[in-house]
Short mmCIF file of C-alpha atoms in Angstrom, two decimals:
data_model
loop_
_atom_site.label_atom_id
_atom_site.label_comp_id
_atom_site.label_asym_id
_atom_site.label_seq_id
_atom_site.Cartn_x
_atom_site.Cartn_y
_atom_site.Cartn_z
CA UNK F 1 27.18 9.69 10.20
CA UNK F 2 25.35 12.17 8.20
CA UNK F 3 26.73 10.20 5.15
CA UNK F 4 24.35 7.42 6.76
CA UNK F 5 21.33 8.96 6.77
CA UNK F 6 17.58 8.71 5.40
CA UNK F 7 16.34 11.94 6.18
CA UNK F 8 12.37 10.81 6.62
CA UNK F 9 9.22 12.21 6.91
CA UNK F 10 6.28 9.84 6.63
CA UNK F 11 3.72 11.26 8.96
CA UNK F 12 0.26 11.24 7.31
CA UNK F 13 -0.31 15.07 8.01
CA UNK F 14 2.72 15.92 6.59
CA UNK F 15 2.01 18.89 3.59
CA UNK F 16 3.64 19.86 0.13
CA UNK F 17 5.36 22.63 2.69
CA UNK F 18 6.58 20.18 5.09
CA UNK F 19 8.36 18.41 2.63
CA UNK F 20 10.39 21.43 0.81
CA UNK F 21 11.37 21.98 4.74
CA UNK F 22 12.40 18.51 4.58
CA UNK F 23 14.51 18.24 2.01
CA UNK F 24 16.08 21.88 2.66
CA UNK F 25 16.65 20.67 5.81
CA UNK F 26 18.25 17.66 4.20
CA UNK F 27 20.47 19.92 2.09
CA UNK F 28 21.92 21.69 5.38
CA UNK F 29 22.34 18.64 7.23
CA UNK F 30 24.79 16.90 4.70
CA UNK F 31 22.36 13.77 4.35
CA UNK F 32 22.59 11.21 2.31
CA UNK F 33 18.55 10.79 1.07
CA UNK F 34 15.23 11.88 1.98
CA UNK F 35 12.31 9.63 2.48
CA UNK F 36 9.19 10.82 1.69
CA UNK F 37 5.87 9.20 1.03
CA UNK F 38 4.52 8.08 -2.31
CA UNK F 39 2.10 10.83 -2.88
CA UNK F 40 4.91 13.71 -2.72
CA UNK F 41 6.36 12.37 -5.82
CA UNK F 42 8.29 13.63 -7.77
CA UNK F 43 9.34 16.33 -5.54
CA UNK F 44 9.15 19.79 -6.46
CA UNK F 45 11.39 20.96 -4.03
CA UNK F 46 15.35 21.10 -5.32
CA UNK F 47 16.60 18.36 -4.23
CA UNK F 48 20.25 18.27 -6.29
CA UNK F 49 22.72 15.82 -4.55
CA UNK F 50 20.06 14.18 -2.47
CA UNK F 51 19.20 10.57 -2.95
CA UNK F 52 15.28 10.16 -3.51
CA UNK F 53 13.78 7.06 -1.17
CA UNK F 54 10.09 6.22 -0.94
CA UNK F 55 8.24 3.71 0.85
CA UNK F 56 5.87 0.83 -0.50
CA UNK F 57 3.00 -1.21 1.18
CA UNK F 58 3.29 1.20 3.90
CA UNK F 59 2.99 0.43 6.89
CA UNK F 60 1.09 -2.47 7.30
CA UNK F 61 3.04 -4.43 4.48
CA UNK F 62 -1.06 -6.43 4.14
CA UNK F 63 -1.43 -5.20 0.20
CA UNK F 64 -1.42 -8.00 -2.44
CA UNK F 65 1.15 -8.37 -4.13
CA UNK F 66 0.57 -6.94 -7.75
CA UNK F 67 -0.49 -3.80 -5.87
CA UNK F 68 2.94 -3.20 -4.24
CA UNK F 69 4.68 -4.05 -7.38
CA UNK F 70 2.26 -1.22 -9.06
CA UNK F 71 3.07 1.06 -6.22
CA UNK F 72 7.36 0.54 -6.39
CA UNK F 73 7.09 0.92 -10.40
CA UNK F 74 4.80 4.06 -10.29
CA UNK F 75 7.29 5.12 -7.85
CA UNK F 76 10.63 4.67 -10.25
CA UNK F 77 8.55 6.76 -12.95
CA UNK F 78 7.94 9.49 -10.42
CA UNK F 79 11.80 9.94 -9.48
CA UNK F 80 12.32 7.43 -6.61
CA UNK F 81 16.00 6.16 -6.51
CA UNK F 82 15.18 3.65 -3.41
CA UNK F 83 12.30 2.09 -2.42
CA UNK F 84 11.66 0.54 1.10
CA UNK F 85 8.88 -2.10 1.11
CA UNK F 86 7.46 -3.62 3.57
CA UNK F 87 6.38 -7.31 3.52
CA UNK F 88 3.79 -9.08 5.00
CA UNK F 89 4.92 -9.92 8.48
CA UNK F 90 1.64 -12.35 8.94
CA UNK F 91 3.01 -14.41 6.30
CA UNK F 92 7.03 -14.62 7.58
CA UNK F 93 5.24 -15.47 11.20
CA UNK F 94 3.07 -18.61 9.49
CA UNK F 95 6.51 -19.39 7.87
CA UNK F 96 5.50 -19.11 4.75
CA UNK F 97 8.99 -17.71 3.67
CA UNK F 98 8.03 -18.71 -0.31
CA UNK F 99 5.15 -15.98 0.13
CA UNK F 100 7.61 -13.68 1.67
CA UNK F 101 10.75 -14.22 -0.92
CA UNK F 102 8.20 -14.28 -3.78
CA UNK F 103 6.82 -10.72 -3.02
CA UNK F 104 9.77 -9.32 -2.50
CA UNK F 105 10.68 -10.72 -5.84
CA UNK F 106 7.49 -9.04 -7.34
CA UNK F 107 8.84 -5.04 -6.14
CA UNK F 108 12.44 -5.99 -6.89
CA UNK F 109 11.43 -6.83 -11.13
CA UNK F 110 9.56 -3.25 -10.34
CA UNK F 111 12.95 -1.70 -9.02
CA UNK F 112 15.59 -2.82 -11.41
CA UNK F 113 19.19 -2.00 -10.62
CA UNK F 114 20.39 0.45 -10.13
CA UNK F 115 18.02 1.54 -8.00
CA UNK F 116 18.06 0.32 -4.52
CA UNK F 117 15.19 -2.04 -2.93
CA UNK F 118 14.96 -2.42 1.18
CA UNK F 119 12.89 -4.82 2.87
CA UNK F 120 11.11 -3.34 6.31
CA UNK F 121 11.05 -6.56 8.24
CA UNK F 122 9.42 -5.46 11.55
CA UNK F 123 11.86 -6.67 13.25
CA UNK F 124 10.24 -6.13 16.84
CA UNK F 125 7.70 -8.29 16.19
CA UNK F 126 9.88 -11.52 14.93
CA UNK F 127 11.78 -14.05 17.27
CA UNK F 128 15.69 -14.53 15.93
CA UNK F 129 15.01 -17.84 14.22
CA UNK F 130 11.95 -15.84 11.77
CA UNK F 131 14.01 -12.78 11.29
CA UNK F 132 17.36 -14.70 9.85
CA UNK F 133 14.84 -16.61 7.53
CA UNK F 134 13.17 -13.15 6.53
CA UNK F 135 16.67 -11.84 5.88
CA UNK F 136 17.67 -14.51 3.76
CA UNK F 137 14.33 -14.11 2.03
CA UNK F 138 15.39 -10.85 1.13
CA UNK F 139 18.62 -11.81 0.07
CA UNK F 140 17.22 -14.38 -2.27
CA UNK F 141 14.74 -12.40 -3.76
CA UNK F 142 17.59 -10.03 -4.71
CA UNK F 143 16.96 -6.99 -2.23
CA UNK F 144 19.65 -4.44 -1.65
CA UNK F 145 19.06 -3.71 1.97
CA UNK F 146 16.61 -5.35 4.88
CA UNK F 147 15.59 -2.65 6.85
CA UNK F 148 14.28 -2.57 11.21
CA UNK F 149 11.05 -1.59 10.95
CA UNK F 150 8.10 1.09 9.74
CA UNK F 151 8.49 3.24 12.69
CA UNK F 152 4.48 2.69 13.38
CA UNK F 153 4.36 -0.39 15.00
CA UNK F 154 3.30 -0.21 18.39
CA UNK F 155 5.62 -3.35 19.20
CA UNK F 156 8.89 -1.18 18.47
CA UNK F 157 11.50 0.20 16.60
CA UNK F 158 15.26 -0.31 15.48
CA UNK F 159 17.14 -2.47 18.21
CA UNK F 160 20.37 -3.30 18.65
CA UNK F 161 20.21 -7.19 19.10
CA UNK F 162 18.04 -6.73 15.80
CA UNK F 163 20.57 -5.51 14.13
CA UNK F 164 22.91 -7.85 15.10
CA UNK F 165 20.85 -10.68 14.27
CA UNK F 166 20.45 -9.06 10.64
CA UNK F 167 24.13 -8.60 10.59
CA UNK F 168 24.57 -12.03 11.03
CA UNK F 169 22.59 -13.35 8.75
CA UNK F 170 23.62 -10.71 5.69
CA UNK F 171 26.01 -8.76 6.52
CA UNK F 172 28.76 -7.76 3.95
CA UNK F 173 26.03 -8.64 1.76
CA UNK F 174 23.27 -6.52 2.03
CA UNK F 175 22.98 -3.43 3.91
CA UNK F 176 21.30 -3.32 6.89
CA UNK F 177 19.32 -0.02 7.86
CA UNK F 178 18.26 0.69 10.90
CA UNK F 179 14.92 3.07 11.91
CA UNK F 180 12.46 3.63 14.08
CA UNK F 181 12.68 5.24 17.20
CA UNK F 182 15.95 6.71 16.88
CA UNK F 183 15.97 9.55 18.92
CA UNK F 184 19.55 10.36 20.20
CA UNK F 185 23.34 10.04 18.67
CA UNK F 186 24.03 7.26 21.55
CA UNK F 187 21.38 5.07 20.06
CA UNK F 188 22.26 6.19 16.49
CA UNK F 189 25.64 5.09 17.28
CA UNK F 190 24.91 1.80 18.89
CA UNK F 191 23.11 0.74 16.16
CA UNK F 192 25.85 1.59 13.66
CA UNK F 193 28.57 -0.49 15.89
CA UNK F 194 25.78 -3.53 16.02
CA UNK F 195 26.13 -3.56 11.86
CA UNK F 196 23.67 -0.84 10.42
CA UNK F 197 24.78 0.64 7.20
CA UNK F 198 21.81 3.38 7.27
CA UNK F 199 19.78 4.46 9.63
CA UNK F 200 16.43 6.15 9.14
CA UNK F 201 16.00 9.15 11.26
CA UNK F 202 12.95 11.98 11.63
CA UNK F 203 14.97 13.77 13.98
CA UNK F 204 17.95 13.85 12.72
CA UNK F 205 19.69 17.03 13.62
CA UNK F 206 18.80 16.07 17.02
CA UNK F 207 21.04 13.03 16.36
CA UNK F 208 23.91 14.76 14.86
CA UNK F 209 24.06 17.43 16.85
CA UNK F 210 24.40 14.87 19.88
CA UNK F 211 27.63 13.87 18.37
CA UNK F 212 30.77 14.02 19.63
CA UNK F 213 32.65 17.38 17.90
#
């Protein structure tokens, strides 16, 4: 599972310190990425064999769209391998789906390939109908991955009919990562059997630790 796993630390306190813990912390754990936020780019810490992930329009996903595209490129030039962005939920809940495909458009031309582009959907805050569109959104626009959620909503985190709804509608396709609220290996694993690819994690040696030996 380690293999699986976005190593994150996205707390607005977090220090210059914090991070180096992070991603030596990362280096023990057998990870496969850290996710940090924008402003600790490029990281000072040594980070060899660890995949570099950053977030974008964080967390509200309400930033226009220029802006985010600004954010994800200044991002690439600072040593980002993956960016997660998050879109503008308002806008997938009016059903605009053209506003929603067309900004996630915007960050991909930002992120070219090979670098990886996920799509926070806030999935806890979507009904299953809005969610498949948002995930074919993604999947139109050319995203890599659609992702749970931020972690900050108060509405929720990663769940496992979530994930199985995202499975369904791009599975095989896209990856589907999985965060927010994952706090134990039994929920780490239950999202993993519902279709998740990745899974975001703060607590992650808490997770791995919890599995089986």
């Amino acid at each position: 599972m380690a293999a699986m796993v976005d190593h994150t630390l996205l707390k607005p306190e977090a220090t210059p310190a914090d991070v180096a813990s992070l991603v030596a912390e990362a280096g023990e754990l057998g990870v496969l990425a850290v996710c940090v936020s924008p402003s600790s780019l490029p990281l000072a810490a040594d980070h060899d064999g660890l995949v570099v992930a950053t977030v974008v329009g964080f967390p509200s996903g309400k930033v226009r769209t220029p802006v985010k595209a600004a954010e994800a490129a200044r991002a690439v030039d600072d040593g980002a391998d993956e960016v997660d962005m998050v879109i503008d939920v308002g806008a997938a809940l009016a059903g605009d789906l053209d506003a929603v495909r067309a900004d996630i458009a915007a960050v991909r031309a930002a992120v070219p390939v090979p670098r990886v582009l996920k799509v926070i959907l806030e999935s806890a805050l979507l009904d299953d109908a809005t969610l498949t569109a948002a995930c074919q959104a993604a999947e139109a626009a050319g995203a890599d991955f659609v992702k749970t959620s931020t972690g900050f909503h108060p509405a929720g985190g990663a769940s496992v009919h979530a994930v199985e709804v995202m499975h369904a509608a791009v599975g095989g396709r896209l990856g589907i990562k999985a965060s927010g609220g994952i706090r134990d290996a039994g929920a780490a694993t239950a999202l993993v059997a519902a279709g998740a690819t990745r899974l975001g994690l703060s607590g992650t040696r808490a997770v791995l630790d919890g599995l089986p030996g």
